[in-house]
Short mmCIF file of C-alpha atoms in Angstrom, two decimals:
data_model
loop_
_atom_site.label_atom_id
_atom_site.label_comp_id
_atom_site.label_asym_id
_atom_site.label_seq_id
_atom_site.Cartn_x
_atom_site.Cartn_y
_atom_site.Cartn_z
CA UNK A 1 -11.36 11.99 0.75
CA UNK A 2 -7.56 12.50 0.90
CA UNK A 3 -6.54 13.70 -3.02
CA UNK A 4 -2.81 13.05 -3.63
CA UNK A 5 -1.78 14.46 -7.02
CA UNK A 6 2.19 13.32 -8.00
CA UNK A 7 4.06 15.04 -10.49
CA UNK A 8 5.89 14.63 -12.55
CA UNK A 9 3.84 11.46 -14.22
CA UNK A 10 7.54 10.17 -15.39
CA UNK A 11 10.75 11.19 -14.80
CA UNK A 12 13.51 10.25 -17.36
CA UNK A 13 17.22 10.67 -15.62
CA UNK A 14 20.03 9.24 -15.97
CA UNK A 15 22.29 7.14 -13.36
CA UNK A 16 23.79 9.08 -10.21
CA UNK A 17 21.69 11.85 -10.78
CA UNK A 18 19.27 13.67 -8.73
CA UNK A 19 15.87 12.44 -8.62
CA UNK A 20 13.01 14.92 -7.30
CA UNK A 21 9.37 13.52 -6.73
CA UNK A 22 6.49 15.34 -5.30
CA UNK A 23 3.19 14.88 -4.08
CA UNK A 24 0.52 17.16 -2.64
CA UNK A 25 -2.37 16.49 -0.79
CA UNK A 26 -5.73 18.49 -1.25
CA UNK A 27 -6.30 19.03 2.57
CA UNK A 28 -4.09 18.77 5.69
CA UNK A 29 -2.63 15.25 6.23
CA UNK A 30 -3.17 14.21 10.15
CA UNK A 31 0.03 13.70 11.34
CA UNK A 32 1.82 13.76 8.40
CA UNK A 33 1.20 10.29 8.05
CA UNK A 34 2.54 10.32 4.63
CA UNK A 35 4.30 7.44 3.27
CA UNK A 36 6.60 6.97 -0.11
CA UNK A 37 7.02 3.32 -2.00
CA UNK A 38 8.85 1.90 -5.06
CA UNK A 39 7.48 -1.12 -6.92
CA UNK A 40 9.08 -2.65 -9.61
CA UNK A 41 6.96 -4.14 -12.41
CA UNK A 42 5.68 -8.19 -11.03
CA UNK A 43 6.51 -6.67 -7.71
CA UNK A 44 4.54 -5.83 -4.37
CA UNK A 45 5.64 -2.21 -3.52
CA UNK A 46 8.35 -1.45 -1.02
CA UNK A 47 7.67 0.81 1.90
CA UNK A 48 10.53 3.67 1.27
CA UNK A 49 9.58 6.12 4.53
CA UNK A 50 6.84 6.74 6.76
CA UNK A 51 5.69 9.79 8.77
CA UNK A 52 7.09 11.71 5.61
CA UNK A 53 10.52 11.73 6.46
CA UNK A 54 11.90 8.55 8.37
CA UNK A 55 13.07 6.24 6.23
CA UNK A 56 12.15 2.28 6.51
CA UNK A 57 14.19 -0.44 7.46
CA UNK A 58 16.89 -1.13 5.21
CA UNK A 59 16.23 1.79 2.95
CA UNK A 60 19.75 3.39 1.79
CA UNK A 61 20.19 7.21 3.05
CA UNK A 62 20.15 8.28 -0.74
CA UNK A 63 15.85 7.95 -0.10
CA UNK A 64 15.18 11.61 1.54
CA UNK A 65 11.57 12.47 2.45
CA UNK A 66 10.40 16.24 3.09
CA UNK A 67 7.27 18.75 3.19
CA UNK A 68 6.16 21.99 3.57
CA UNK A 69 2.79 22.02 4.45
CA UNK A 70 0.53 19.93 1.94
CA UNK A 71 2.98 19.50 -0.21
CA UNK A 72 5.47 16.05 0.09
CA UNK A 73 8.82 15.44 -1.16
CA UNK A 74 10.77 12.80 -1.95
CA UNK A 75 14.52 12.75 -3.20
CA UNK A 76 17.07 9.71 -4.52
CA UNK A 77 20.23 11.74 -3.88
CA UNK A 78 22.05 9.93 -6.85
CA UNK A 79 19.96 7.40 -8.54
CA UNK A 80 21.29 4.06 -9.40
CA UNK A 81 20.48 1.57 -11.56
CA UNK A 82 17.98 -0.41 -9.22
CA UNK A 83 16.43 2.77 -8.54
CA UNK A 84 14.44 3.22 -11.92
CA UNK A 85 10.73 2.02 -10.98
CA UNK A 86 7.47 3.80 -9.58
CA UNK A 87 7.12 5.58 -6.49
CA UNK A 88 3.83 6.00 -5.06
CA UNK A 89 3.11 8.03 -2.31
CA UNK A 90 0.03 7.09 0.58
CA UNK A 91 -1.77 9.29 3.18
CA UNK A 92 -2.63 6.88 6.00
CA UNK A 93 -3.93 9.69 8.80
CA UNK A 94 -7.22 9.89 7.50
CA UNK A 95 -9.89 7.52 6.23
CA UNK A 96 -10.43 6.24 3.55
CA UNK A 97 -6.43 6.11 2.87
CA UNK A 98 -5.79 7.09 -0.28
CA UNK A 99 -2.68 6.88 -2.85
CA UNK A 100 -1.21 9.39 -5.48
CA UNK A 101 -1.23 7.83 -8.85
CA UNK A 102 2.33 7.25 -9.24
CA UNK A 103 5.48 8.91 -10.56
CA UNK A 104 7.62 6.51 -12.85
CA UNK A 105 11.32 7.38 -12.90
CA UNK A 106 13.07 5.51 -16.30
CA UNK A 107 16.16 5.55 -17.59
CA UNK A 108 16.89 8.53 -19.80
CA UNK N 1 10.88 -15.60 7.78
CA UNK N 2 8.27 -13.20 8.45
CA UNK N 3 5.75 -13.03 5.22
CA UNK N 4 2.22 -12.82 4.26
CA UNK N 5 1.06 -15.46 1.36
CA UNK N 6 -2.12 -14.70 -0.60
CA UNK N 7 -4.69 -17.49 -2.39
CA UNK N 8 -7.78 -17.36 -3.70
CA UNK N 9 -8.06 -15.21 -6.94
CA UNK N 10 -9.39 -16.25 -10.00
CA UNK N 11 -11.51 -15.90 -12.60
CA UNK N 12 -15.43 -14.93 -11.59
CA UNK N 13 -18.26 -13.63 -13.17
CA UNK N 14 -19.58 -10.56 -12.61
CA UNK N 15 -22.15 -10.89 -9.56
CA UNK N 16 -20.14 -13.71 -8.43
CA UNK N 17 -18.23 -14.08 -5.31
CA UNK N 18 -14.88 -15.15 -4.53
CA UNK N 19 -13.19 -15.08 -0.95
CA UNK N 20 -9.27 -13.80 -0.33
CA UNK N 21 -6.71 -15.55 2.15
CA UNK N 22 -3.70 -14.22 3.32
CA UNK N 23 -1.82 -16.53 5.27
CA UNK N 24 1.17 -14.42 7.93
CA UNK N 25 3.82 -16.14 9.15
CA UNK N 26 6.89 -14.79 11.16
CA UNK N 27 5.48 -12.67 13.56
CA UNK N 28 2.72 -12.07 16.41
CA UNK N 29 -0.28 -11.35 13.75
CA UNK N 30 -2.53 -11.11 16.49
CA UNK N 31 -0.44 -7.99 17.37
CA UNK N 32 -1.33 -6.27 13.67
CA UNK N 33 -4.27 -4.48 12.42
CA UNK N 34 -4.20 -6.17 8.77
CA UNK N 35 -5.16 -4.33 4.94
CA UNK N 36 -6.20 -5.10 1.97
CA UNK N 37 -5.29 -2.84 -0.97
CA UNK N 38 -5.73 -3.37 -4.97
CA UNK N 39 -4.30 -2.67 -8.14
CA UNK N 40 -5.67 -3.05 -11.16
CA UNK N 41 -3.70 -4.09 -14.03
CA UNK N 42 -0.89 -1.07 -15.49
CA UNK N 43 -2.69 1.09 -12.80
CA UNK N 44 -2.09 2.14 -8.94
CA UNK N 45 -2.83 1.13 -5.60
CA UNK N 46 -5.91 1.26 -3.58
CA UNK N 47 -6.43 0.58 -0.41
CA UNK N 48 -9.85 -1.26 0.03
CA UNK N 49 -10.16 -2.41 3.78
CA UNK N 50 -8.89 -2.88 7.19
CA UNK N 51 -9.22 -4.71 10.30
CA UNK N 52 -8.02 -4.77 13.86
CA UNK N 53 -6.30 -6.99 16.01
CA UNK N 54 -9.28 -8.95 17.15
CA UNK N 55 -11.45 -8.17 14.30
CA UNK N 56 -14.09 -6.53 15.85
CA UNK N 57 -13.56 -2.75 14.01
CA UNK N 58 -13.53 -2.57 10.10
CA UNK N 59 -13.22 0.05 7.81
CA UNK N 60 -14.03 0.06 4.23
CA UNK N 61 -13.36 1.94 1.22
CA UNK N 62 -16.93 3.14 -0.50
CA UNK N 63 -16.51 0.93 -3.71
CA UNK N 64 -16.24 -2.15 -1.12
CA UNK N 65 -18.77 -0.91 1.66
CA UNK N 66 -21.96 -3.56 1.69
CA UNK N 67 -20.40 -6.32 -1.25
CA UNK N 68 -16.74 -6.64 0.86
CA UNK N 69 -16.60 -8.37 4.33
CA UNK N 70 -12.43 -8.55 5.79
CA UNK N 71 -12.21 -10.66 8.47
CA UNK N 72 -9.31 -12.77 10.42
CA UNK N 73 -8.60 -15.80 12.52
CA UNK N 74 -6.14 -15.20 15.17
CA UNK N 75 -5.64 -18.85 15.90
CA UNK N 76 -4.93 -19.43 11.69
CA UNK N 77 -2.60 -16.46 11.56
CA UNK N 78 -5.20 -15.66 8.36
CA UNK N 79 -6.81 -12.34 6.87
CA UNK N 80 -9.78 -13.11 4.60
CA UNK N 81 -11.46 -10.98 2.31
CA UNK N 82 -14.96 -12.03 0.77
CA UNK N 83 -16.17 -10.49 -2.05
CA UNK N 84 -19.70 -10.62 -3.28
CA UNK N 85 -21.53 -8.92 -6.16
CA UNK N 86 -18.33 -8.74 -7.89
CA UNK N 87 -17.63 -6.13 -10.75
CA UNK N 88 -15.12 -6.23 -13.61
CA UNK N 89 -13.81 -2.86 -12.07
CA UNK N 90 -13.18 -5.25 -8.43
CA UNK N 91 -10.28 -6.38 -11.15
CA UNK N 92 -6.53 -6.46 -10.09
CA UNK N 93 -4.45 -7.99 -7.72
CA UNK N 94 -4.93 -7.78 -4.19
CA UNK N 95 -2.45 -7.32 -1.30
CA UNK N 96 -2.41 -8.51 2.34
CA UNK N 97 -0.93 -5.63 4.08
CA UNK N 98 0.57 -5.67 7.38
CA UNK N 99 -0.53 -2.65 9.73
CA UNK N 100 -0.08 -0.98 12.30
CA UNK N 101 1.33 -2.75 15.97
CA UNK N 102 -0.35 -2.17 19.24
CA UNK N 103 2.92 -1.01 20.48
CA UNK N 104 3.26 1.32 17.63
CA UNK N 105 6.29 0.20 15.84
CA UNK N 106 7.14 -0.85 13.19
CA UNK N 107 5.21 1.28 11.25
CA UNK N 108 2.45 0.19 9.23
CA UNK N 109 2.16 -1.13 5.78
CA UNK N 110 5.80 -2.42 6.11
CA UNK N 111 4.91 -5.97 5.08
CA UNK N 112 3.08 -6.98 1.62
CA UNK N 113 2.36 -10.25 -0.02
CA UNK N 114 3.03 -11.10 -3.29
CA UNK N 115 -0.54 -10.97 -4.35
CA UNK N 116 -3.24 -12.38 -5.88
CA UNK N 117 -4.88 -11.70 -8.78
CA UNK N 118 -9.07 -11.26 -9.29
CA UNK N 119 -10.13 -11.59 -12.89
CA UNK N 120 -14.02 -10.50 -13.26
CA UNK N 121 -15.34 -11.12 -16.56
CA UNK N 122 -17.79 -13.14 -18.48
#
């Protein structure tokens, strides 16, 4: 099994800064089918990008995915205000498919 | 609108069984293979099973392999998921996921329901 460890665990920052979220995989991820969510709390998550770097439908071009190897990026450009929730990412190239445990970005 | 609309959770004891429908509406969901993923309460997601388009390849997590079954009905435009032997760690809510299209786009897990939630406790 896929092992996706985030960091940080939570992120405090502060509106229209720079938000930097990672996530690393233990082995190789086929594909890089890597995907990135946000789910607010009483929410179902949102899918953010896909294939590590193209973003979803409707997602604003603040939301900017990257990697180097194992290791998975994603960056809000300038957060603001409805940006402050968890971000999960997902490896979906190899079963079983398996998620980090979550990086919360609040308000500082 | 194109959604997916879960039922079914509850409260069950443990051992008991409880089955899961999603109910897609809004596009071809004979076109989708179809998830299910969990999350138990203040933690994070899981993904837990999934099924083709006409339901004849599954794949299952190991906590779910032998106690979960997913199936679908193409003609209901519904995912089930039937849970037996249930344990209070099978606790959380449960998504319908939308997967991946035979075409290939859009890309999968790009649709979620709102969820449902499983309670297992005495």
């Amino acid at each position: 099994e896929i092992v996706l460890t985030q960091s940080p665990g939570t992120q405090s920052l502060s509106p229209g800064e720079r938000a930097t979220l990672s996530c690393r995989a233990s082995q190789s991820v086929t594909s890089n089918y890597l995907a990135w969510y946000q789910q607010k709390p009483g929410q179902a998550p949102r899918l953010l990008m896909y294939v590590a770097s193209t973003r979803a439908t409707g997602i604003p071009d603040r939301f900017s995915g990257s990697w180097s190897g194992t290791d998975f990026t994603l960056t809000i450009s300038r957060l603001e205000p409805e940006d402050f929730a968890v971000y999960y990412c997902q490896q979906y190239g190899t079963l079983p498919y398996t998620f980090g445990q979550g990086t919360k970005v609040e308000i500082k | 609108e194109v959604q997916l609309v879960e039922s079914g959770g509850g409260l069950v004891q443990p051992g008991g069984s409880l089955r899961l429908s999603c109910a897609a509406s809004g596009f071809t969901f004979s076109d989708y293979w179809m998830h299910w993923v969990r999350q138990a309460p203040g933690m994070g997601l899981v993904w837990v099973s999934r099924i083709n388009t006409d339901g004849y390849n599954t794949d299952y997590a190991a906590s779910a392999r032998g106690r979960f079954t997913i199936s679908r009905d193409n003609a209901k435009n519904t995912l089930y998921l039937q849970m037996n032997s249930l344990r209070a760690e099978d606790t959380g809510v449960y998504y319908c996921v939308r997967g991946i299209e035979v075409s290939g786009t859009p890309p999968p897990f790009d649709l979620w329901g709102q969820g449902t939630l499983v309670t297992v406790s005495s």
